Coordinates of C-alpha atoms in Angstrom, one line a residue:
X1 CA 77.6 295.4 219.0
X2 CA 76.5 292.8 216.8
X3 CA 79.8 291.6 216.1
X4 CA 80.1 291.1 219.7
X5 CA 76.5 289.3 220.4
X6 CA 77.7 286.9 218.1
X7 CA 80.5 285.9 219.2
X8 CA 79.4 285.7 223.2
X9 CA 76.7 283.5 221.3
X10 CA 79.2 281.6 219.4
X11 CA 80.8 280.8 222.7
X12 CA 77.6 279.6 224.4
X13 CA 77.1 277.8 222.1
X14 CA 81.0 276.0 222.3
X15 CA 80.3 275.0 226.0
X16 CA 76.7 273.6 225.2
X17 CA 79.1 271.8 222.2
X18 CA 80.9 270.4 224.8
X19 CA 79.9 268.4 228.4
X20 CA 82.5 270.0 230.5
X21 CA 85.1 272.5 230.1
X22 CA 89.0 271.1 229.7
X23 CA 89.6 272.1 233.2
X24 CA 89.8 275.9 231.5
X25 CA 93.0 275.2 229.7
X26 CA 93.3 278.4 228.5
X27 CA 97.6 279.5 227.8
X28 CA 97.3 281.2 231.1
X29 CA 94.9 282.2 233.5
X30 CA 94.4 283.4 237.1
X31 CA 96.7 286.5 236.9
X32 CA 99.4 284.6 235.2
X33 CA 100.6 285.7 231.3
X34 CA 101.4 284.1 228.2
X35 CA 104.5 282.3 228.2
X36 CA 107.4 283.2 226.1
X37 CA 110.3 281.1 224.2
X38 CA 113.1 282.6 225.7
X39 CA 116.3 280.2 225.0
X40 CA 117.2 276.8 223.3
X41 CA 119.5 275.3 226.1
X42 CA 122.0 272.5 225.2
X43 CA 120.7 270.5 228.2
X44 CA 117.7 270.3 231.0
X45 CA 118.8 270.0 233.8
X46 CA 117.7 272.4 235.9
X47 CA 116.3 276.2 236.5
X48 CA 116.7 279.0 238.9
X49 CA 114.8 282.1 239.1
X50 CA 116.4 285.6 240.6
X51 CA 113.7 288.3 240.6
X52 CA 115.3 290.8 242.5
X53 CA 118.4 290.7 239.7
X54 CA 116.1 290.0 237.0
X55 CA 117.7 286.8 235.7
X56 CA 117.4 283.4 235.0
X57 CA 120.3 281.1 235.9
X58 CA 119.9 277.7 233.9
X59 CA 122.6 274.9 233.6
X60 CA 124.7 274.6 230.8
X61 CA 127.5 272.0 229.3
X62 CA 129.8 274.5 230.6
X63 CA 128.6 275.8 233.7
X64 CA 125.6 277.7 235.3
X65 CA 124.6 280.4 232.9
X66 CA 123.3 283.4 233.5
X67 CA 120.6 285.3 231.5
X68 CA 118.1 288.0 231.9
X69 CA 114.5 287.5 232.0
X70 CA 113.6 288.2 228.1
X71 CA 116.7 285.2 227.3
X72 CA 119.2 287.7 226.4
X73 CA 122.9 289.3 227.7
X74 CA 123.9 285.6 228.6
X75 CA 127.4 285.3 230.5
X76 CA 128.7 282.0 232.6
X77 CA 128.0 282.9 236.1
X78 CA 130.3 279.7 237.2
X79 CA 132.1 277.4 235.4
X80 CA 132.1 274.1 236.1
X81 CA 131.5 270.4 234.2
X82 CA 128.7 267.9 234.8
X83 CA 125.9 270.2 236.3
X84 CA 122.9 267.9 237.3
X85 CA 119.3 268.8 239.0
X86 CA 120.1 272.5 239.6
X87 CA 117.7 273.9 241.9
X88 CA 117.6 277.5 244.2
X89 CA 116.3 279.5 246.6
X90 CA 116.3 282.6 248.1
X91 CA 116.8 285.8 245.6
X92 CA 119.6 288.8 245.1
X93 CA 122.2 288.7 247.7
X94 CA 120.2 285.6 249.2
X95 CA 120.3 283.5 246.3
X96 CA 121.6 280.4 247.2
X97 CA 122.1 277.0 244.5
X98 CA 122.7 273.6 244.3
X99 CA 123.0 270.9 242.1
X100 CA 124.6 267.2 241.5
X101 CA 128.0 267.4 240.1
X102 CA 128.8 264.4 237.9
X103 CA 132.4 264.0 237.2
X104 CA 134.4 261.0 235.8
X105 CA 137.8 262.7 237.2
X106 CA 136.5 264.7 240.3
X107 CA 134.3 262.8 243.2
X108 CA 131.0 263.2 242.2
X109 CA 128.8 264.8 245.0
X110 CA 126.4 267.5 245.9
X111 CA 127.5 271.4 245.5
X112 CA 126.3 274.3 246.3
X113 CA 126.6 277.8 245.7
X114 CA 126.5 281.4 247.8
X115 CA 127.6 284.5 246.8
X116 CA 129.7 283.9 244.1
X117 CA 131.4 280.7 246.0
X118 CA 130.8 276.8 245.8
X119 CA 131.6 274.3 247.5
X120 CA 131.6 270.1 247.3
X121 CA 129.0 270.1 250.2
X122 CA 128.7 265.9 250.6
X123 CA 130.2 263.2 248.2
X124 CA 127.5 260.6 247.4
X125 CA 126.5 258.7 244.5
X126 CA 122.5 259.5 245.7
X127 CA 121.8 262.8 243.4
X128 CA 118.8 264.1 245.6
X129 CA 118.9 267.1 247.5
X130 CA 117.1 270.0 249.0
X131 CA 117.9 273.6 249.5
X132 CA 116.4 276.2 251.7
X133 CA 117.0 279.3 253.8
X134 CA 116.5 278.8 257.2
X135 CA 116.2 282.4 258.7
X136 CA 118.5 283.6 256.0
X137 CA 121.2 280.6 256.7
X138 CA 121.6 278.5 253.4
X139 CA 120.7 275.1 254.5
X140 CA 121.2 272.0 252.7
X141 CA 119.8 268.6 252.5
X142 CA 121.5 265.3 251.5
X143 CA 121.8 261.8 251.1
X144 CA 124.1 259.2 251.3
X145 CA 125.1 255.6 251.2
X146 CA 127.3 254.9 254.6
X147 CA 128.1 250.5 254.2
X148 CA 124.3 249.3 254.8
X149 CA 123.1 252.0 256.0
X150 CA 121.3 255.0 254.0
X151 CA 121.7 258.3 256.1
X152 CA 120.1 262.0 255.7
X153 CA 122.3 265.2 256.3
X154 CA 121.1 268.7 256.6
X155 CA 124.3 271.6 257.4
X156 CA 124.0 275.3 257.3
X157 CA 126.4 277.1 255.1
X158 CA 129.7 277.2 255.9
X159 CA 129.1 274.6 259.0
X160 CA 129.7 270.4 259.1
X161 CA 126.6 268.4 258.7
X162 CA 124.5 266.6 261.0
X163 CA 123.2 263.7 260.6
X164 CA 119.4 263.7 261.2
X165 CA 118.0 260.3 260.5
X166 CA 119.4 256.5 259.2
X167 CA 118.1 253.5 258.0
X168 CA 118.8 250.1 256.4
X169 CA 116.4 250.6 253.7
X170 CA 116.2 253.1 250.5
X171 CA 115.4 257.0 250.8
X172 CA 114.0 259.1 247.4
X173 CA 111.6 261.9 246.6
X174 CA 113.5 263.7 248.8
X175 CA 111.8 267.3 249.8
X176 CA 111.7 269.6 252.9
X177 CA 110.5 273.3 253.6
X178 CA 110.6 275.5 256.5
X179 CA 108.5 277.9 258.3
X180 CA 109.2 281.3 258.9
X181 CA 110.1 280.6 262.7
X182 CA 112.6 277.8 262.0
X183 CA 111.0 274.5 261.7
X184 CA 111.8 272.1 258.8
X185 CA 109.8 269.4 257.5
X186 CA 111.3 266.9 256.2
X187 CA 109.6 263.9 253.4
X188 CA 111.0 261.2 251.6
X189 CA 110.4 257.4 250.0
X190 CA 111.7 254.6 253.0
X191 CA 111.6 251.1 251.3
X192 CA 112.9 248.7 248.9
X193 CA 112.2 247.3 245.4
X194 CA 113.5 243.7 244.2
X195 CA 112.8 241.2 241.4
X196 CA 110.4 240.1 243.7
X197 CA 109.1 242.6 245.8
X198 CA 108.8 246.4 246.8
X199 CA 107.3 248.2 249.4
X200 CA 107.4 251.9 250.2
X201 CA 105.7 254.5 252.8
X202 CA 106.2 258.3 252.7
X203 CA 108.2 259.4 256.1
X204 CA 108.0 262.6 257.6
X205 CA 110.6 264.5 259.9
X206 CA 110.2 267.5 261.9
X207 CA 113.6 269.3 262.6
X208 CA 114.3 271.9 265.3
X209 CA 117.9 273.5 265.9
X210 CA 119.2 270.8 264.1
X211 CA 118.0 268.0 265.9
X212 CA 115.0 265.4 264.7
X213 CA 112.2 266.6 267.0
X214 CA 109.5 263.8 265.3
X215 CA 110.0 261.3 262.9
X216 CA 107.0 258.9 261.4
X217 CA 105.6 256.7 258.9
X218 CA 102.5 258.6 257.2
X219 CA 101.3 256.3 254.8
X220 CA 102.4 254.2 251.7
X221 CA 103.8 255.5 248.7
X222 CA 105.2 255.0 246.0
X223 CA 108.4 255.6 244.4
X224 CA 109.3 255.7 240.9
X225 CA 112.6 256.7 241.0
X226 CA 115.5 259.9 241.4
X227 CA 113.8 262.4 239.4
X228 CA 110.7 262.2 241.5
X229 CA 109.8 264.9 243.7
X230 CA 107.9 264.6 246.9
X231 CA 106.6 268.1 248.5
X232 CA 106.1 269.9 252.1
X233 CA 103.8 272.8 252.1
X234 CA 104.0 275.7 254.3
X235 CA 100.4 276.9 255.8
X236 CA 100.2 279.2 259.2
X237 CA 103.3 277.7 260.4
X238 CA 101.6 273.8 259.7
X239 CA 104.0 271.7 257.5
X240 CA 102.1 269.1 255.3
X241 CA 103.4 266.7 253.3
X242 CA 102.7 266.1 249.9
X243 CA 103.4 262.4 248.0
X244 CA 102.3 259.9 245.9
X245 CA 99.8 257.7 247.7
X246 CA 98.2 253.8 247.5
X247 CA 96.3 252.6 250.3
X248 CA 97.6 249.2 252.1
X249 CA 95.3 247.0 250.2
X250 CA 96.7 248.6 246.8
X251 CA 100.0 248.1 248.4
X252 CA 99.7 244.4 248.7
X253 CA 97.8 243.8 245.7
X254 CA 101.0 245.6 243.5
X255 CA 103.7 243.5 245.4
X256 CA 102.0 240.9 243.1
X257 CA 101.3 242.7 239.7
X258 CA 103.9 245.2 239.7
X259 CA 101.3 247.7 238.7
X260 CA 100.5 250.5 241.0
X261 CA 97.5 253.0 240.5
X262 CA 98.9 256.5 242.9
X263 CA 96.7 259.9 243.7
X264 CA 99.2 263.1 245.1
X265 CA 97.7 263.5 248.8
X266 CA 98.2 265.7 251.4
X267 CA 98.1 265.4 255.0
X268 CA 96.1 267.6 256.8
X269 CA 95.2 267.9 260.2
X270 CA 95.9 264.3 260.1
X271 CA 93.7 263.4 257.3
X272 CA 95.1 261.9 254.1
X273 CA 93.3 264.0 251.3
X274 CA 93.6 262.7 247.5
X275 CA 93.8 265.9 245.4
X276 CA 95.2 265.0 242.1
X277 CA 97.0 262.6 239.7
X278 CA 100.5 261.7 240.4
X279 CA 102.2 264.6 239.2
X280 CA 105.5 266.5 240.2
X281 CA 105.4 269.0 242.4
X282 CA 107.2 272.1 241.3
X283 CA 107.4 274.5 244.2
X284 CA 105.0 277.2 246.5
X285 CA 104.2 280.9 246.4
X286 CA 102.0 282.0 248.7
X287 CA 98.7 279.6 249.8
X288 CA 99.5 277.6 246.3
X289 CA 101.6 274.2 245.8
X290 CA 102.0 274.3 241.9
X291 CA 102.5 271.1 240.5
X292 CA 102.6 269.7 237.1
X293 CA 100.7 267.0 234.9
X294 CA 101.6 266.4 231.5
X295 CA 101.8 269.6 230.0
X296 CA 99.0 271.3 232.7
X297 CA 100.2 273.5 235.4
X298 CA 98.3 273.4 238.4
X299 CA 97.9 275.2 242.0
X300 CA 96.4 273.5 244.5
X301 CA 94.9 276.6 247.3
X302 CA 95.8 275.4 250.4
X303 CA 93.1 277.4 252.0
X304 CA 90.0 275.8 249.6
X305 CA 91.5 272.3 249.4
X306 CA 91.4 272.4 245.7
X307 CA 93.2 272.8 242.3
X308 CA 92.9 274.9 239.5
X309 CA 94.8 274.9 235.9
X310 CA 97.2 278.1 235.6
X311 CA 99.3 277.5 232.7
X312 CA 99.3 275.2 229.6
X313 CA 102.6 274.6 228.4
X314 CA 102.9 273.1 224.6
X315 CA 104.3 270.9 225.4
X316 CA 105.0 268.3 228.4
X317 CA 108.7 269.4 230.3
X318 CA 111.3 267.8 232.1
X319 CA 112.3 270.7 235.1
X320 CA 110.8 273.8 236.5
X321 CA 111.1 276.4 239.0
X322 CA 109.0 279.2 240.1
X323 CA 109.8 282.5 242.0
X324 CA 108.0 285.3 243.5
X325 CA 108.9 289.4 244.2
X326 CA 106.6 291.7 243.2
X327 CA 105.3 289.6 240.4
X328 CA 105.3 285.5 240.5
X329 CA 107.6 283.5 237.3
X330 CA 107.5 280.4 236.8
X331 CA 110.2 279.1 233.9
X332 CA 110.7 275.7 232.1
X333 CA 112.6 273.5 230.2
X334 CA 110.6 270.8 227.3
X335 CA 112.9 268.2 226.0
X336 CA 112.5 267.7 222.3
X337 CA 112.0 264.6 220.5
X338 CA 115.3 264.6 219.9
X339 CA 116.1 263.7 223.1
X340 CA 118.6 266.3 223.1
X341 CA 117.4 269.7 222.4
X342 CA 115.4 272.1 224.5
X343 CA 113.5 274.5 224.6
X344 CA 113.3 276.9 227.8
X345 CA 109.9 279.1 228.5
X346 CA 108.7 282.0 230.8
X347 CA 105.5 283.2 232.2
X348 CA 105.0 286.2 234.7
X349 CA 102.1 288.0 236.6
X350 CA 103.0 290.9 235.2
X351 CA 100.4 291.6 232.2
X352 CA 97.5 288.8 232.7
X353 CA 97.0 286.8 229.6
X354 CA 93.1 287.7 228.0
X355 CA 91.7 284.8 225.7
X356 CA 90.6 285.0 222.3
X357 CA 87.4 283.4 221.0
X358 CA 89.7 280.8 219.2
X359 CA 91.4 280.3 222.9
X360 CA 87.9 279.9 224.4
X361 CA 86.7 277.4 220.9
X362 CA 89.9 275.4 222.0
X363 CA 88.9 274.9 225.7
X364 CA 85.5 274.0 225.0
X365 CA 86.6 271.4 222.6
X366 CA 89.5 269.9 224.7
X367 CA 92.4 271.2 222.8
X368 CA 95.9 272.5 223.4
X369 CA 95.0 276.0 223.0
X370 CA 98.8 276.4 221.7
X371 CA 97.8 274.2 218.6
X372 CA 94.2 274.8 217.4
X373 CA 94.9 274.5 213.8
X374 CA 96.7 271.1 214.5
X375 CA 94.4 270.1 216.5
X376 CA 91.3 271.1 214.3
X377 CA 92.4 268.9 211.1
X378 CA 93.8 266.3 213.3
X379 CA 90.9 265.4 215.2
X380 CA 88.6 265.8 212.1
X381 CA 90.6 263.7 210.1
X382 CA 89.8 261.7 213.0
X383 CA 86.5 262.5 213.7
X384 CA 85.7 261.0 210.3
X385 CA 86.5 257.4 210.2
X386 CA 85.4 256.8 213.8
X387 CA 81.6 258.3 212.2
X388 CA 82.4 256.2 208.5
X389 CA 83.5 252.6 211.2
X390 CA 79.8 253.4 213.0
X391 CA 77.9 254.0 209.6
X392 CA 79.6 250.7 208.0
X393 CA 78.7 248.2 211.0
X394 CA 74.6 250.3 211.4
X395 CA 74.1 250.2 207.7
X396 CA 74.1 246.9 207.0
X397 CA 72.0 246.0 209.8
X398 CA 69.2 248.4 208.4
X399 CA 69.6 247.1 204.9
X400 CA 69.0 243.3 206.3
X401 CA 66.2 244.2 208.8
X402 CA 64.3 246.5 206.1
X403 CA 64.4 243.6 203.4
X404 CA 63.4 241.5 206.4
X405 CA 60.4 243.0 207.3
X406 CA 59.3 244.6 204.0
X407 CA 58.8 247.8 205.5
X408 CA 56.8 250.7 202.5
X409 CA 57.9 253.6 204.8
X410 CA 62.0 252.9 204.3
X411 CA 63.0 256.5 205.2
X412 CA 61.1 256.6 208.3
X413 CA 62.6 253.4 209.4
X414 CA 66.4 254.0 208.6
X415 CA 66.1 257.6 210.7
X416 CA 64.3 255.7 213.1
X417 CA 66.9 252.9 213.5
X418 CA 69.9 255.4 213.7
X419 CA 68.3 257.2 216.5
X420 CA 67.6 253.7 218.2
X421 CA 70.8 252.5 218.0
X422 CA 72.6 256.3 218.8
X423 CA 70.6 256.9 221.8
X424 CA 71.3 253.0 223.2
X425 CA 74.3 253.4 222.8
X426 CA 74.8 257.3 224.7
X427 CA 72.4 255.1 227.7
X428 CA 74.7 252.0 227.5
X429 CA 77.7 254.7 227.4
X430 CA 76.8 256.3 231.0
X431 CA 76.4 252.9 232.8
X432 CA 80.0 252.1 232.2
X433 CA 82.7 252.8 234.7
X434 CA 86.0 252.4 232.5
X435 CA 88.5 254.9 234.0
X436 CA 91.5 253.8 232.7
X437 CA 90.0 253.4 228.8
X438 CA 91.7 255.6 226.5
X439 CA 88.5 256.3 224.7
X440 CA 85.8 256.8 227.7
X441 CA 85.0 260.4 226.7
X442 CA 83.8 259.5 223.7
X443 CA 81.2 257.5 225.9
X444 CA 79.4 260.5 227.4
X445 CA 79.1 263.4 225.3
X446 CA 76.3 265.6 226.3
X447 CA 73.0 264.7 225.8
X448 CA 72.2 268.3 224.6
X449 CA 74.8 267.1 221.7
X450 CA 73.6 263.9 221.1
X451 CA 70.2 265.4 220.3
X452 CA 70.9 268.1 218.4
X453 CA 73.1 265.7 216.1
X454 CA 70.4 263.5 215.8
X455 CA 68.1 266.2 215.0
X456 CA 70.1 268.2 212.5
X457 CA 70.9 264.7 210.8
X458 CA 67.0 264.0 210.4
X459 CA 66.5 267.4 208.9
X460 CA 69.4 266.7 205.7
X461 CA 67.2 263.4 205.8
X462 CA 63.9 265.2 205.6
X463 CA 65.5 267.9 203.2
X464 CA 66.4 265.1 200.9
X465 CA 63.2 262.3 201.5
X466 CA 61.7 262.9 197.6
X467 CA 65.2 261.4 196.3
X468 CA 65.0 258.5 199.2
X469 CA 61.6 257.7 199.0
X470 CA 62.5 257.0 195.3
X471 CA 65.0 254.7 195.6
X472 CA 65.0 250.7 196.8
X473 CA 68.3 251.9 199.3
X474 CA 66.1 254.8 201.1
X475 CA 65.8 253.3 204.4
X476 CA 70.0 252.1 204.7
X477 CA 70.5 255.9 203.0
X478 CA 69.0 257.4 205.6
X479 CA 69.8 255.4 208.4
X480 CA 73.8 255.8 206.6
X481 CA 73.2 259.8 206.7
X482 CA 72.0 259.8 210.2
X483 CA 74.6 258.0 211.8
X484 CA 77.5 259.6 209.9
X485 CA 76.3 262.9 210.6
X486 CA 75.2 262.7 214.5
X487 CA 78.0 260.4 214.9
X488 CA 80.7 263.4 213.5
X489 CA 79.1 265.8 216.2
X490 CA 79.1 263.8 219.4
X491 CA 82.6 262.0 218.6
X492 CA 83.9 265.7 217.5
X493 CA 82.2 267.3 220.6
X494 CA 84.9 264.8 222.9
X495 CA 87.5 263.3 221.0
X496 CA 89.6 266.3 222.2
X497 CA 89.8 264.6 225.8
X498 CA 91.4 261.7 224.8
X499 CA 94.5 261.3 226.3
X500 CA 96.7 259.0 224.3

């Protein structure tokens, strides 16, 4: 029991450490478990999930390969060269695939793939794609470059394609979804980019039987390129777009610097709400549109209108899928630093993952909870010459203005000083508005911290005044003591929030 008390008191004492919680970063949370290493895949491009058969289909330099959900009994499900963007949907006998086939020797097009069978469903150099079942129908989406024209496609297996909307301009982020009675939303990128210039606004299509039913300009957005994903969520038959958005004014004002500055919104109930950081979306189960940031996971509730950190990978990845039966899995691919090897990860609902008091010491401080070792010497090591730079530029200072003034009580005045400047600074600190700054957590650590820094500082000080008081260097002593040592514990209370 005391073994226990002391630890929840350890842990209280963590979050007082810290100002605010790393978005609860723990491995995985909210029903999800701890991922496992399951595979080292030659290449990343692309993921698909089977619960019913209990597999994992990932692509390889040789073809789609097959595995089961622990990595192991791999076989080539089909064999095939230049497999690119593989995505799915559907699962057992519905499983249906797609992906980008690029081929110096065959045409080089979209395929796709239903029980057992594939198919060249559209030739195109434009690798972007969407599949999805449409009351059990495999349906696919596509793009292509027709002369000046850039058209979108959408056929149901085994049927010629329709066209369902054209334009002179450029189409990316391509994404759709579909309710359970039929309809199909459609989003994508319209615009164009030059030397010069480039302007984009998310579109949005509603497809019935085939046919565009509505077809408008939301807002603007903006478009980084093919591998960027746009989304359509599904909520009580309402389809909401998802994209990367500016507003006009940023619009115009990056048509000059080239620099644009995007939130992920959602429309709803024709409302443009900003929800997040530009981020990929990965896919929907249920109420939740999981997308991903870095190496965060995140599901944004559909129901509250806000997001919540499930899973922290170790590191950032390059694809992703996810999947639901009786359990939800969500897989992944990181890209090494190699540039060419990667690693491929699992995580299930089946068996929630329960943090340890080193998980919990690693939120509270800001760290990847996969590294706290790492992350403990680094950010020391760190944590030390930031607090050694403040005590060089304060001790001087002190050393000039006691010799200055001729102060008799030096100690007093150096501890006095530190606090001065420490407590100026935490004031100056919270009056700033630097968002983009690399280092602007280390500008508002809690005041609870600051002052018991300061405090504990003056008590070495106090524990060691005979020796000061004896010496001509007291007052820059102590004022060197107090700013090393309260500087160590608010700059190690945040430095694990910068993002670099």
């Amino acid at each position: 029991m005391k073994l226990r008390a002391a630890k929840q008191f350890m842990i209280v004492l963590l979050v007082c450490f810290s100002s605010a919680l790393a978005e609860n970063a723990f491995q995985a949370q909210h029903g999800w478990g701890l991922a496992q290493h399951i595979a080292t895949p030659n290449i990343a491009q692309g993921i698909v999930i089977d619960p019913e058969q209990k597999r994992i289909i990932i692509a390889e330099v040789n073809g789609l390969e097959q595995r089961d959900l622990n990595g192991q009994q791999s076989k080539i499900l089909f064999a095939t060269q230049g497999v690119r963007y593989l995505r799915g949907t559907g699962t057992g006998q519905q499983l249906t695939m797609a992906w980008y086939r690029r081929d110096p020797i065959n045409p080089s097009g979209v395929m796709w793939w239903y029980k057992g069978k594939a198919v060249l469903a559209l030739e195109t150099p434009i690798s972007e794609f969407v599949v999805l079942l449409v009351k059990g129908v495999p349906t696919l989406l596509t793009i292509n470059q027709v002369g000046t024209k850039t058209e979108v496609y959408m056929q149901s297996w085994g049927q010629k394609a329709t066209r369902i909307y054209q334009t002179t301009l450029n189409i990316g982020a391509l994404a759709a979804s579909v309710t359970s009675t039929g309809k199909i939303g459609v989003l994508f990128a319209e615009g164009y980019r030059n030397a010069q210039d480039e302007k984009y606004d998310a579109r949005f299509l509603k497809i019935s039987n085939n046919k565009t039913v509505t077809s408008k300009l939301i807002a603007p957005a903006v478009f980084i390129g093919k591998d960027q994903r746009y989304g359509v969520a599904v909520y009580q038959e309402q389809l909401l777009p998802i994209w990367w958005f500016e507003t006009v004014e940023e619009q115009r004002l990056a048509a000059f610097t080239h620099q644009h500055y995007p939130r992920l919104a959602i429309l709803n109930n024709n409302q443009i709400l900003e929800f997040a950081a530009p981020a990929n979306i990965i896919g929907q189960i249920g109420n939740a549109i999981y997308y991903a940031n870095k190496n965060f996971i995140y599901a944004f509730d559909l129901e509250k209108l806000s997001s919540q950190v499930q899973i922290t990978t170790p590191e950032s990845f390059s694809t992703a899928a996810l999947a639901s039966g009786s359990d939800k899995f969500m897989a992944w691919q990181s890209l090494q630093r190699d540039g060419f090897s990667n690693q491929l990860w699992i995580a299930d609902s089946s068996q929630a993952f329960t943090p340890s008091f080193v998980d919990q010491a690693s939120v509270a401080l800001g760290w990847n909870p996969w590294f706290p070792l790492q992350n403990l010497l680094g950010q020391s090591a760190l944590t030390l010459v930031l607090s050694i730079l403040a005590m060089i530029i304060v001790v001087p200072v002190v050393w000039l203005l006691h010799g200055r003034l001729n102060l008799q009580q030096g100690v007093l005045f150096g501890t006095g000083f530190a606090w001065f400047i420490l407590l100026a600074l935490r004031i100056w600190g919270g009056t700033l508005n630097t968002p983009n700054w690399v280092f602007t957590p280390l500008l508002t650590p809690s005041w609870l911290v600051v002052i018991g820094g300061l405090i504990f500082a003056s008590c070495i000080v106090f524990w060691q005044r005979k020796k000061l008081l004896g010496i001509e260097l007291g007052a820059t002593l102590a004022a060197g003591i107090v700013v090393l040592v309260a500087s160590f514990i608010t700059i190690f209370s945040r430095i694990g929030y910068l993002q670099f």
